[in-house]
Coordinates of C-alpha atoms (C1' of nucleotides) and ligand atoms in Angstrom, one line a residue:
Chain K
M1 CA -94.5 -156.4 46.0
N2 CA -91.9 -159.0 46.6
N3 CA -92.3 -162.7 47.6
L4 CA -92.7 -164.3 44.2
D5 CA -93.5 -167.9 44.2
G6 CA -93.1 -167.9 48.0
I7 CA -89.5 -166.9 47.8
S8 CA -88.7 -164.0 50.1
E9 CA -86.5 -161.1 49.3
R10 CA -84.0 -162.2 51.9
T11 CA -83.9 -165.7 50.5
I12 CA -83.1 -164.3 47.1
E13 CA -80.1 -162.5 48.5
R14 CA -78.9 -165.7 50.2
L15 CA -79.5 -167.7 47.1
A16 CA -77.0 -165.5 45.3
L17 CA -74.5 -166.3 48.0
Y18 CA -75.2 -170.0 47.9
R19 CA -74.7 -169.9 44.1
R20 CA -71.4 -168.2 44.4
L21 CA -70.2 -170.5 47.1
L22 CA -71.4 -173.7 45.4
S23 CA -69.8 -172.6 42.2
G24 CA -66.5 -172.3 43.9
L25 CA -66.9 -175.6 45.7
L26 CA -67.8 -177.4 42.5
E27 CA -64.6 -176.1 40.9
K28 CA -62.7 -177.7 43.7
G29 CA -64.2 -181.0 42.8
L30 CA -66.6 -181.2 45.7
E31 CA -69.8 -183.2 45.0
H32 CA -71.9 -183.1 48.1
I33 CA -72.5 -180.7 51.0
Y34 CA -74.6 -180.7 54.1
S35 CA -76.8 -177.9 55.3
H36 CA -74.6 -177.4 58.3
Q37 CA -71.5 -177.0 56.1
L38 CA -73.2 -174.4 54.0
A39 CA -74.3 -172.6 57.1
E40 CA -70.8 -172.7 58.4
F41 CA -69.5 -171.0 55.2
L42 CA -72.2 -168.4 55.1
G43 CA -72.4 -167.7 58.8
N44 CA -76.0 -168.5 59.2
T45 CA -77.8 -171.6 60.6
P46 CA -78.5 -175.0 59.1
A47 CA -82.2 -174.5 59.6
Q48 CA -82.1 -171.3 57.5
V49 CA -80.2 -173.0 54.8
R50 CA -82.7 -175.8 54.6
R51 CA -85.6 -173.5 54.6
D52 CA -84.1 -171.4 51.8
I53 CA -83.4 -174.5 49.7
M54 CA -86.9 -175.8 50.5
S55 CA -88.4 -172.6 49.4
I56 CA -87.2 -173.0 45.8
G57 CA -88.7 -176.5 45.8
H58 CA -85.5 -178.4 45.8
V59 CA -85.5 -181.9 47.1
A60 CA -82.3 -183.7 47.9
R61 CA -82.2 -187.1 46.3
S62 CA -80.2 -188.7 49.1
K63 CA -79.3 -188.0 52.7
K64 CA -75.6 -187.6 51.9
G65 CA -76.2 -183.9 51.8
Y66 CA -77.1 -181.8 48.8
D67 CA -75.8 -182.8 45.4
I68 CA -73.8 -179.7 44.5
P69 CA -74.2 -179.7 40.7
E70 CA -77.9 -180.4 41.0
L71 CA -78.5 -177.7 43.6
L72 CA -76.4 -175.2 41.8
T73 CA -78.3 -175.8 38.6
H74 CA -81.5 -175.4 40.5
I75 CA -80.6 -172.2 42.2
D76 CA -79.2 -170.9 39.0
S77 CA -82.5 -171.6 37.3
I78 CA -84.4 -169.6 39.9
L79 CA -82.1 -166.6 39.9
S80 CA -82.0 -166.4 36.2
S81 CA -85.7 -166.9 35.9
G82 CA -86.0 -163.1 35.8
G83 CA -84.5 -163.4 32.3
D84 CA -81.2 -162.0 30.9
H85 CA -80.3 -158.5 31.5
R86 CA -78.2 -155.9 29.9
I87 CA -77.2 -153.1 32.1
A88 CA -76.5 -149.3 31.7
L89 CA -74.3 -147.4 34.2
I90 CA -74.9 -143.7 34.6
G91 CA -72.1 -141.6 36.2
I92 CA -68.6 -142.4 35.1
G93 CA -66.9 -141.1 38.2
N94 CA -64.7 -142.8 40.7
L95 CA -67.3 -145.3 41.9
G96 CA -68.7 -145.8 38.4
R97 CA -65.3 -146.7 37.0
A98 CA -64.6 -149.1 39.8
I99 CA -67.8 -150.9 39.1
L100 CA -67.2 -151.0 35.4
S101 CA -63.7 -152.5 35.8
Y102 CA -64.9 -155.0 38.3
F103 CA -68.0 -156.1 36.5
N104 CA -66.9 -156.6 33.1
Q105 CA -64.2 -159.0 34.1
Q106 CA -66.7 -161.6 35.0
H107 CA -70.4 -162.5 34.9
S108 CA -71.9 -163.3 31.5
A109 CA -75.6 -163.2 32.2
L110 CA -75.4 -159.7 33.6
R111 CA -73.3 -157.3 31.6
I112 CA -72.8 -153.6 31.7
V113 CA -73.1 -152.8 28.0
A114 CA -73.2 -149.0 28.1
A115 CA -72.1 -146.2 30.4
F116 CA -73.4 -142.6 30.4
D117 CA -72.3 -139.2 31.8
N118 CA -73.2 -135.6 31.3
D119 CA -69.6 -134.5 31.4
E120 CA -68.5 -134.6 27.8
T121 CA -64.8 -135.1 28.7
R122 CA -65.8 -138.5 30.1
V123 CA -67.7 -139.9 27.2
N124 CA -67.1 -141.2 23.6
R125 CA -64.4 -143.6 24.7
V126 CA -64.2 -147.2 26.0
I127 CA -63.6 -147.9 29.7
S128 CA -63.0 -151.5 30.8
G129 CA -64.6 -152.7 27.5
C130 CA -67.7 -150.6 27.9
R131 CA -68.7 -147.8 25.6
C132 CA -69.4 -144.4 27.1
Y133 CA -72.0 -142.1 25.7
P134 CA -73.4 -138.6 26.5
M135 CA -76.7 -138.5 28.4
D136 CA -78.8 -137.4 25.4
E137 CA -78.2 -140.8 23.8
L138 CA -79.5 -142.6 26.8
K139 CA -83.0 -143.4 25.5
E140 CA -81.8 -144.4 22.1
K141 CA -79.1 -146.8 23.4
V142 CA -81.4 -148.3 26.1
E143 CA -83.9 -149.2 23.4
G144 CA -81.4 -150.2 20.8
E145 CA -79.3 -152.3 23.0
E146 CA -82.2 -153.8 24.9
I147 CA -81.0 -152.6 28.2
T148 CA -83.3 -153.4 31.1
L149 CA -81.3 -152.4 34.3
G150 CA -79.6 -149.3 35.3
I151 CA -76.8 -148.5 37.9
I152 CA -76.8 -145.0 39.2
T153 CA -73.5 -143.6 40.3
V154 CA -74.1 -139.9 39.9
P155 CA -74.1 -137.4 42.8
G156 CA -77.2 -137.2 45.0
P157 CA -78.6 -134.1 43.5
S158 CA -78.6 -135.6 40.0
A159 CA -79.9 -139.1 40.9
Q160 CA -83.6 -138.4 40.6
I161 CA -83.2 -136.8 37.2
V162 CA -81.3 -139.8 36.0
A163 CA -83.8 -142.2 37.5
D164 CA -86.6 -140.4 35.7
A165 CA -84.6 -140.6 32.4
L166 CA -84.1 -144.4 33.0
A167 CA -87.7 -145.0 33.8
A168 CA -88.7 -143.0 30.7
A169 CA -86.4 -145.1 28.6
G170 CA -88.2 -148.2 29.7
I171 CA -85.8 -149.7 32.3
T172 CA -87.4 -152.0 34.9
G173 CA -84.7 -152.2 37.6
I174 CA -82.3 -149.7 39.2
L175 CA -79.4 -150.1 41.6
N176 CA -78.9 -146.7 43.2
F177 CA -75.6 -145.7 44.9
A178 CA -76.6 -142.1 45.4
P179 CA -77.5 -141.3 48.9
V180 CA -81.1 -140.2 48.1
P181 CA -84.2 -142.3 47.9
L182 CA -85.7 -142.3 44.4
K183 CA -89.2 -141.9 43.3
T184 CA -90.0 -144.2 40.5
P185 CA -93.0 -145.6 38.7
E186 CA -94.4 -148.7 40.4
D187 CA -93.1 -151.1 37.8
V188 CA -89.5 -150.1 38.4
Y189 CA -87.7 -152.1 41.1
V190 CA -85.2 -150.1 43.0
E191 CA -82.4 -151.3 45.3
R192 CA -80.2 -148.8 47.1
I193 CA -76.7 -149.3 48.4
D194 CA -75.8 -146.6 50.8
I195 CA -72.1 -146.8 51.7
T196 CA -72.2 -143.9 54.1
T197 CA -75.1 -145.2 56.0
A198 CA -73.4 -148.6 56.2
I199 CA -70.3 -147.1 57.8
E200 CA -72.4 -145.1 60.2
K201 CA -74.2 -148.2 61.2
V202 CA -71.0 -150.0 61.9
A203 CA -69.8 -147.1 63.9
F204 CA -72.9 -147.1 66.0
F205 CA -72.9 -150.9 66.7
A206 CA -69.2 -151.3 67.0
G207 CA -69.1 -148.4 69.5
K208 CA -72.0 -149.8 71.5
W209 CA -70.5 -153.2 71.7
R210 CA -67.2 -151.7 72.9
Q211 CA -69.1 -150.0 75.6
K212 CA -71.0 -153.0 76.8
G213 CA -70.3 -156.7 76.3
T214 CA -71.2 -158.6 73.1
Chain U
M1 CA -76.8 -158.9 69.4
N2 CA -78.5 -155.8 68.1
N3 CA -81.4 -153.7 69.5
L4 CA -79.5 -151.6 71.9
D5 CA -81.8 -149.5 74.1
G6 CA -84.8 -150.7 72.2
I7 CA -83.5 -149.2 68.9
S8 CA -83.6 -151.8 66.2
E9 CA -81.0 -152.3 63.5
R10 CA -83.4 -151.1 60.8
T11 CA -84.2 -148.0 62.8
I12 CA -80.5 -147.1 63.1
E13 CA -80.2 -147.3 59.3
R14 CA -83.2 -145.0 58.9
L15 CA -81.9 -142.6 61.5
A16 CA -78.8 -142.1 59.4
L17 CA -81.1 -141.2 56.5
Y18 CA -83.2 -138.8 58.6
R19 CA -80.0 -137.1 59.8
R20 CA -78.7 -136.5 56.3
L21 CA -82.1 -135.3 55.2
L22 CA -82.7 -133.0 58.1
S23 CA -79.3 -131.6 57.9
G24 CA -80.0 -130.6 54.3
L25 CA -83.3 -129.1 55.2
L26 CA -81.8 -127.1 58.0
E27 CA -79.3 -125.6 55.6
K28 CA -82.2 -124.4 53.5
G29 CA -83.5 -122.6 56.5
L30 CA -86.4 -124.9 57.3
E31 CA -87.4 -125.1 60.9
H32 CA -90.2 -127.6 61.2
I33 CA -91.3 -130.8 59.5
Y34 CA -94.2 -133.2 59.7
S35 CA -93.9 -136.9 59.9
H36 CA -95.7 -137.3 56.6
Q37 CA -93.2 -134.9 54.9
L38 CA -90.3 -136.9 56.2
A39 CA -92.0 -140.0 55.0
E40 CA -92.5 -138.5 51.6
F41 CA -88.8 -137.7 51.3
L42 CA -87.7 -141.1 52.5
G43 CA -90.3 -143.2 50.7
N44 CA -91.7 -144.8 53.8
T45 CA -94.8 -144.2 55.9
P46 CA -95.6 -141.5 58.5
A47 CA -96.3 -144.2 61.0
Q48 CA -92.8 -145.6 60.6
V49 CA -91.2 -142.2 60.9
R50 CA -93.1 -141.5 64.1
R51 CA -92.2 -144.9 65.5
D52 CA -88.5 -144.4 64.7
I53 CA -88.5 -141.0 66.3
M54 CA -90.4 -142.4 69.3
S55 CA -87.9 -145.2 69.7
I56 CA -85.1 -142.7 70.4
G57 CA -87.3 -141.1 73.1
H58 CA -87.8 -137.9 71.2
V59 CA -90.9 -135.8 72.1
A60 CA -92.0 -133.0 69.9
R61 CA -92.7 -129.9 71.9
S62 CA -95.6 -128.8 69.7
K63 CA -97.9 -130.2 67.0
K64 CA -96.6 -128.0 64.3
G65 CA -94.3 -130.8 63.4
Y66 CA -90.9 -131.7 64.6
D67 CA -88.5 -128.9 65.4
I68 CA -85.7 -129.7 62.9
P69 CA -82.7 -128.4 64.9
E70 CA -83.9 -130.2 68.0
L71 CA -84.6 -133.5 66.3
L72 CA -81.3 -133.3 64.4
T73 CA -79.4 -132.8 67.6
H74 CA -81.2 -135.7 69.2
I75 CA -80.7 -138.1 66.3
D76 CA -77.1 -137.0 66.1
S77 CA -76.6 -137.7 69.8
I78 CA -77.9 -141.2 69.3
L79 CA -75.9 -142.0 66.2
S80 CA -72.7 -140.6 67.7
S81 CA -73.3 -142.4 71.0
G82 CA -71.1 -145.2 69.8
G83 CA -68.3 -142.7 70.1
D84 CA -65.9 -141.2 67.6
H85 CA -64.2 -143.5 65.2
R86 CA -61.1 -143.4 63.1
I87 CA -61.1 -145.7 60.1
A88 CA -58.6 -147.8 58.2
L89 CA -59.2 -148.9 54.6
I90 CA -57.5 -152.0 53.4
G91 CA -57.1 -152.7 49.7
I92 CA -56.2 -149.6 47.6
G93 CA -57.7 -150.9 44.4
N94 CA -60.4 -149.3 42.2
L95 CA -63.1 -149.5 44.8
G96 CA -60.8 -148.6 47.7
R97 CA -59.7 -145.4 45.9
A98 CA -63.2 -144.4 45.1
I99 CA -64.2 -144.7 48.7
L100 CA -61.1 -142.8 49.8
S101 CA -61.8 -139.9 47.5
Y102 CA -65.5 -139.8 48.4
F103 CA -65.1 -140.1 52.1
N104 CA -62.4 -137.7 52.9
Q105 CA -64.3 -134.9 51.2
Q106 CA -66.8 -134.8 53.9
H107 CA -67.7 -136.3 57.3
S108 CA -65.8 -135.1 60.3
A109 CA -66.8 -137.6 63.0
L110 CA -65.9 -140.6 60.8
R111 CA -62.6 -140.3 59.0
I112 CA -60.4 -142.7 57.0
V113 CA -57.1 -141.9 58.5
A114 CA -54.9 -144.7 57.0
A115 CA -55.0 -147.0 54.0
F116 CA -53.1 -150.3 53.6
D117 CA -52.2 -152.6 50.7
N118 CA -49.8 -155.5 50.2
D119 CA -48.8 -154.2 46.8
E120 CA -45.8 -152.1 47.5
T121 CA -46.3 -150.0 44.4
R122 CA -49.5 -148.7 45.9
V123 CA -48.2 -147.6 49.3
N124 CA -46.0 -144.9 50.9
R125 CA -47.9 -142.1 49.3
V126 CA -51.0 -140.0 49.9
I127 CA -54.3 -140.6 48.2
S128 CA -57.1 -138.2 48.7
G129 CA -55.4 -136.9 51.8
C130 CA -55.0 -140.3 53.3
R131 CA -51.6 -141.9 54.0
C132 CA -51.0 -145.4 52.5
Y133 CA -48.9 -148.0 54.3
P134 CA -47.8 -151.5 53.7
M135 CA -49.6 -154.3 55.5
D136 CA -46.9 -155.0 58.0
E137 CA -47.5 -151.6 59.6
L138 CA -51.2 -152.3 60.1
K139 CA -51.1 -153.2 63.8
E140 CA -48.7 -150.5 64.7
K141 CA -50.8 -147.8 62.9
V142 CA -54.1 -149.1 64.2
E143 CA -52.8 -148.8 67.7
G144 CA -50.9 -145.6 67.3
E145 CA -53.7 -143.8 65.4
E146 CA -56.4 -145.2 67.7
I147 CA -58.2 -146.7 64.7
T148 CA -61.4 -148.6 65.6
L149 CA -63.1 -149.4 62.3
G150 CA -61.9 -151.1 59.1
I151 CA -63.1 -151.1 55.6
I152 CA -62.1 -154.1 53.5
T153 CA -61.8 -153.7 49.8
V154 CA -59.4 -156.5 48.9
P155 CA -60.3 -159.4 46.7
G156 CA -62.4 -162.2 48.2
P157 CA -59.6 -164.7 48.8
S158 CA -57.6 -162.1 50.9
A159 CA -60.6 -160.8 52.9
Q160 CA -60.5 -163.3 55.7
I161 CA -56.7 -162.8 56.2
V162 CA -57.2 -159.1 56.4
A163 CA -60.2 -159.5 58.8
D164 CA -58.0 -161.6 61.1
A165 CA -55.3 -159.0 61.0
L166 CA -57.8 -156.2 61.8
A167 CA -59.3 -158.2 64.6
A168 CA -55.8 -158.9 66.0
A169 CA -55.0 -155.2 65.8
G170 CA -58.0 -154.5 68.1
I171 CA -60.5 -153.2 65.7
T172 CA -64.2 -153.5 66.7
G173 CA -66.1 -152.9 63.5
I174 CA -65.7 -153.9 59.9
L175 CA -67.4 -152.9 56.6
N176 CA -66.7 -155.7 54.2
F177 CA -67.0 -155.2 50.4
A178 CA -65.4 -158.5 49.5
P179 CA -67.9 -161.1 48.4
V180 CA -67.2 -163.5 51.2
P181 CA -68.7 -163.8 54.6
L182 CA -66.1 -163.2 57.3
K183 CA -65.4 -165.1 60.5
T184 CA -64.5 -162.8 63.3
P185 CA -64.5 -162.8 67.1
E186 CA -67.8 -162.1 68.7
D187 CA -66.8 -158.6 69.7
V188 CA -66.2 -157.4 66.2
Y189 CA -69.3 -156.1 64.4
V190 CA -69.3 -156.8 60.7
E191 CA -71.5 -155.3 58.0
R192 CA -71.2 -156.6 54.4
I193 CA -72.0 -154.7 51.2
D194 CA -72.2 -157.1 48.3
I195 CA -72.6 -155.2 45.1
T196 CA -72.8 -158.3 42.9
T197 CA -75.6 -159.8 45.0
A198 CA -77.4 -156.5 44.9
I199 CA -77.4 -156.5 41.1
E200 CA -78.5 -160.1 40.9
K201 CA -81.3 -159.3 43.2
V202 CA -82.4 -156.4 41.0
A203 CA -82.2 -158.6 38.0
F204 CA -84.4 -161.2 39.6
F205 CA -87.1 -158.9 40.9
A206 CA -87.1 -156.5 37.9
G207 CA -87.4 -159.5 35.6
K208 CA -90.2 -161.0 37.6
W209 CA -92.1 -157.8 37.6
R210 CA -91.7 -157.5 33.9
Q211 CA -93.2 -160.9 33.5
K212 CA -96.2 -160.3 35.8
G213 CA -97.9 -157.1 36.9
T214 CA -96.6 -154.9 39.7
Chain Y
dA1 C1' -114.0 -118.9 74.7
dT2 C1' -115.6 -122.6 71.4
dT3 C1' -115.2 -125.7 67.8
dG4 C1' -113.1 -128.2 64.1
dT5 C1' -108.9 -129.7 62.3
dT6 C1' -104.5 -131.7 62.3
dT7 C1' -100.8 -134.2 64.1
dA8 C1' -97.8 -136.8 67.4
dG9 C1' -97.6 -140.8 70.3
dT10 C1' -98.7 -145.5 71.0
dG11 C1' -101.1 -150.1 72.1
dA12 C1' -102.4 -153.7 69.3
dA13 C1' -102.8 -156.2 64.9
dA14 C1' -100.7 -157.8 60.9
dG15 C1' -97.0 -159.2 58.3
dT16 C1' -92.4 -161.0 57.7
dT17 C1' -88.3 -163.7 58.9
dT18 C1' -85.9 -166.8 61.8
dT19 C1' -85.5 -170.5 64.8
dC20 C1' -87.0 -174.7 67.1
dA21 C1' -87.9 -179.3 67.3
dC22 C1' -89.2 -183.6 65.6
dA23 C1' -91.0 -187.1 62.2
dG24 C1' -89.5 -189.6 58.4
dT25 C1' -85.9 -191.6 55.7
dG26 C1' -81.6 -192.8 53.5
dT27 C1' -77.1 -194.5 55.2
dT28 C1' -73.8 -197.2 57.7
dA29 C1' -72.0 -200.8 60.4
dA30 C1' -72.6 -204.8 62.6
Chain Z
dT1 C1' -81.4 -207.9 58.3
dT2 C1' -81.5 -205.0 61.6
dA3 C1' -80.4 -201.2 64.6
dA4 C1' -78.3 -196.9 65.4
dC5 C1' -77.3 -192.8 63.4
dA6 C1' -77.4 -188.4 60.9
dC7 C1' -79.6 -185.4 58.0
dT8 C1' -83.5 -183.3 55.4
dG9 C1' -88.1 -181.3 55.2
dT10 C1' -91.4 -178.9 57.6
dG11 C1' -95.3 -177.4 60.9
dA12 C1' -95.3 -174.4 64.6
dA13 C1' -93.3 -171.1 67.8
dA14 C1' -90.7 -167.2 68.5
dA15 C1' -88.7 -162.9 67.2
dC16 C1' -88.7 -159.0 64.8
dT17 C1' -90.7 -155.2 61.9
dT18 C1' -94.3 -152.6 59.9
dT19 C1' -98.9 -150.9 59.7
dC20 C1' -103.4 -149.7 61.7
dA21 C1' -106.3 -147.0 64.2
dC22 C1' -107.3 -144.4 68.0
dT23 C1' -106.4 -140.8 71.9
dA24 C1' -105.1 -136.6 73.3
dA25 C1' -103.3 -132.3 72.6
dA26 C1' -101.9 -128.2 70.0
dC27 C1' -103.4 -125.0 66.7
dA28 C1' -106.4 -122.0 63.7
dA29 C1' -110.5 -119.9 62.8
dT30 C1' -114.5 -118.0 64.3
Ligands
NAD301 N1 -67.3 -143.2 45.9 C1 -67.8 -143.6 47.0 O1 -67.1 -144.3 47.7 C2 -69.2 -143.3 47.4 C3 -69.5 -143.6 48.7 C4 -70.8 -143.3 49.1 C5 -71.7 -142.8 48.2 N2 -71.3 -142.5 46.9 C6 -72.2 -142.0 46.0 O2 -72.1 -142.6 44.7 C7 -72.2 -141.6 43.7 C8 -71.0 -141.5 42.9 O3 -69.9 -141.2 43.6 P1 -68.5 -140.9 42.9 O4 -67.5 -140.8 44.0 O5 -68.2 -141.8 41.8 O6 -68.7 -139.4 42.4 P2 -68.0 -138.7 41.2 O7 -68.2 -137.2 41.4 O8 -66.6 -139.2 41.1 O9 -68.7 -139.1 39.9 C9 -70.0 -138.7 39.5 C10 -70.2 -138.7 38.0 O10 -71.5 -138.4 37.7 C11 -71.5 -137.5 36.6 N3 -72.8 -136.8 36.6 C12 -73.1 -135.8 37.4 N4 -74.4 -135.4 37.1 C13 -74.8 -136.1 36.1 C14 -76.0 -136.2 35.4 N5 -77.1 -135.4 35.7 N6 -76.1 -137.1 34.4 C15 -75.1 -137.9 34.1 N7 -73.9 -137.9 34.8 C16 -73.8 -137.0 35.8 C17 -70.3 -136.7 36.8 O11 -69.9 -136.1 35.5 C18 -69.3 -137.7 37.3 O12 -68.6 -138.3 36.3 C19 -72.6 -140.3 44.5 O13 -74.0 -140.2 44.6 C20 -72.0 -140.5 45.8 O14 -72.8 -139.8 46.8 C21 -70.0 -142.8 46.5
NAD302 N1 -65.1 -152.6 42.2 C1 -66.3 -153.1 42.3 O1 -67.2 -152.5 41.7 C2 -66.7 -154.2 43.1 C3 -67.9 -154.8 42.9 C4 -68.3 -155.9 43.7 C5 -67.4 -156.4 44.6 N2 -66.2 -155.8 44.7 C6 -65.2 -156.4 45.7 O2 -64.5 -155.3 46.3 C7 -63.2 -155.8 46.5 C8 -62.2 -154.8 45.8 O3 -62.5 -154.6 44.5 P1 -61.6 -153.8 43.5 O4 -62.3 -153.7 42.3 O5 -61.2 -152.5 44.2 O6 -60.3 -154.7 43.4 P2 -58.8 -154.4 43.0 O7 -58.2 -155.6 42.5 O8 -58.9 -153.2 42.1 O9 -58.2 -153.9 44.3 C9 -57.8 -154.9 45.3 C10 -56.6 -154.3 46.1 O10 -56.4 -155.1 47.2 C11 -55.0 -155.3 47.3 N3 -54.8 -156.6 48.0 C12 -54.9 -157.8 47.6 N4 -54.6 -158.7 48.5 C13 -54.3 -158.0 49.6 C14 -53.9 -158.4 50.9 N5 -53.8 -159.7 51.3 N6 -53.6 -157.4 51.8 C15 -53.7 -156.1 51.5 N7 -54.1 -155.7 50.2 C16 -54.4 -156.7 49.3 C17 -54.5 -155.3 45.9 O11 -53.1 -155.0 45.9 C18 -55.3 -154.2 45.3 O12 -54.8 -153.0 45.5 C19 -63.1 -157.2 45.9 O13 -63.3 -158.1 47.0 C20 -64.2 -157.2 45.0 O14 -64.7 -158.5 44.9 C21 -65.8 -154.8 44.0

DNA sequence: ATTGTTTAGTGAAAGTTTTCACAGTGTTAA
DNA sequence: TTAACACTGTGAAAACTTTCACTAAACAAT
């Protein structure tokens, strides 16, 4: 399922963090960085940093730490090796609009190019530079605009229907914010972000820690 | 760090899902459920369901499946064993407002009772039933309202400052949406949700799958 | 009652991820 | 030129998580 080329799912997540961090450091004019510095920034261990970097086959030319532009280019090439993606967002509610406004300020390789909703008062306009369409144009636009990923921000009860529509339209990856697990064909990769669960988890562990020590 | 009472971090996340699911099933009048049915709903395996349930020390009275009200009560007692929590949200931007509107429609044990921002045009009003205050009232309100958790929805560059302020005010758990890792005292539990990273991950794996098979 | 079926509970195996610890090597300073 | 040092790359161990596979017990049907 995962683990392409010996790169684990967790490592991919951290590579995205390294990229963002390195990119910022580069802008500040930094040229080199040690694994322990990266670890310090990311809150993990130097050993993990080295193993992550090792797993993409990177070899530092010198022992003055990693060459930032080189490493950045390398990580970038791994992360973008899945190809370019154009994204559709379904569910132009509070969360959907927040994501639209955030996302289309930045990021060039990953762009939300179309948004959809079944509430007709929310469509046929432009939000944060993104065109909004009714649901019955989904398949047409996905195919026409060569959209490959979908972000689901509709209420739980509608999420499966939307996922089915996305899969039928030929999308291969979904980011699901609805608090329900989705059933999709095997060739659709699904990632879920469950904000409510995350808060419940914090509540549990924060409470436990308060009761005990560390 | 984690694994209180032999309950792993992953299990806690799934318990939150079981709770939500069972709660819905109970409302539909269902009384019993088999591990394989739970697994079907959650997209995992019956063995994992049984192990999760076992790990909280639950014992099914009969073999007709789990008694839903009983199991729900038990899971609830575990998840709420961290105590009640009142929550502060910092950063009344697009994402912050989406979370406010969503959260205060539901959930009684976990409530966002105050929101904060350093932009004075955004404070001293009520959004989705939640009072908004300027940052300099943070400590006072956290102490006065007995707030124990914080949700950070400010831009990356401000997140650490806000985290420091929350920790100083005595908060024990943080949910961080800003795309930067936070440094906090050991007795503050931090969970991060990184939407950008999640999309990059989907892009990577969806792309890879498209290139290969499964 | 008896028998066959089905399911929860669980030790042990398998799989995954993180951490340890050290060999090898570039770097620096004398 | 050499010696001391510091850091990377990595095999191996440890820690954690999931899955397998079997036992025992409840249940249903006869
Ligand atoms: N906002 C949050 O902070 C938050 C937190 C946790 C979970 N979520 C989840 O995220 C999702 C969106 O939350 P929200 O607050 O933006 O909700 P919202 O009600 O503001 O927006 C939902 C949007 O989806 C549209 N929609 C409904 N059914 C549809 C369908 N079948 N096809 C197309 N569009 C449809 C609605 O018209 C609406 O515009 C929900 O599943 C919610 O549970 C949100
Ligand atoms: N909106 C999204 O979909 C999205 C996606 C990925 C990440 N994020 C992250 O979530 C966070 C919030 O995103 P957003 O879209 O709501 O941003 P936003 O700009 O709409 O809102 C940020 C809010 O924080 C306030 N703020 C800034 N500095 C502050 C400080 N020091 N103290 C108190 N308040 C302060 C601002 O006044 C503003 O109201 C950001 O870190 C962003 O990177 C958001």
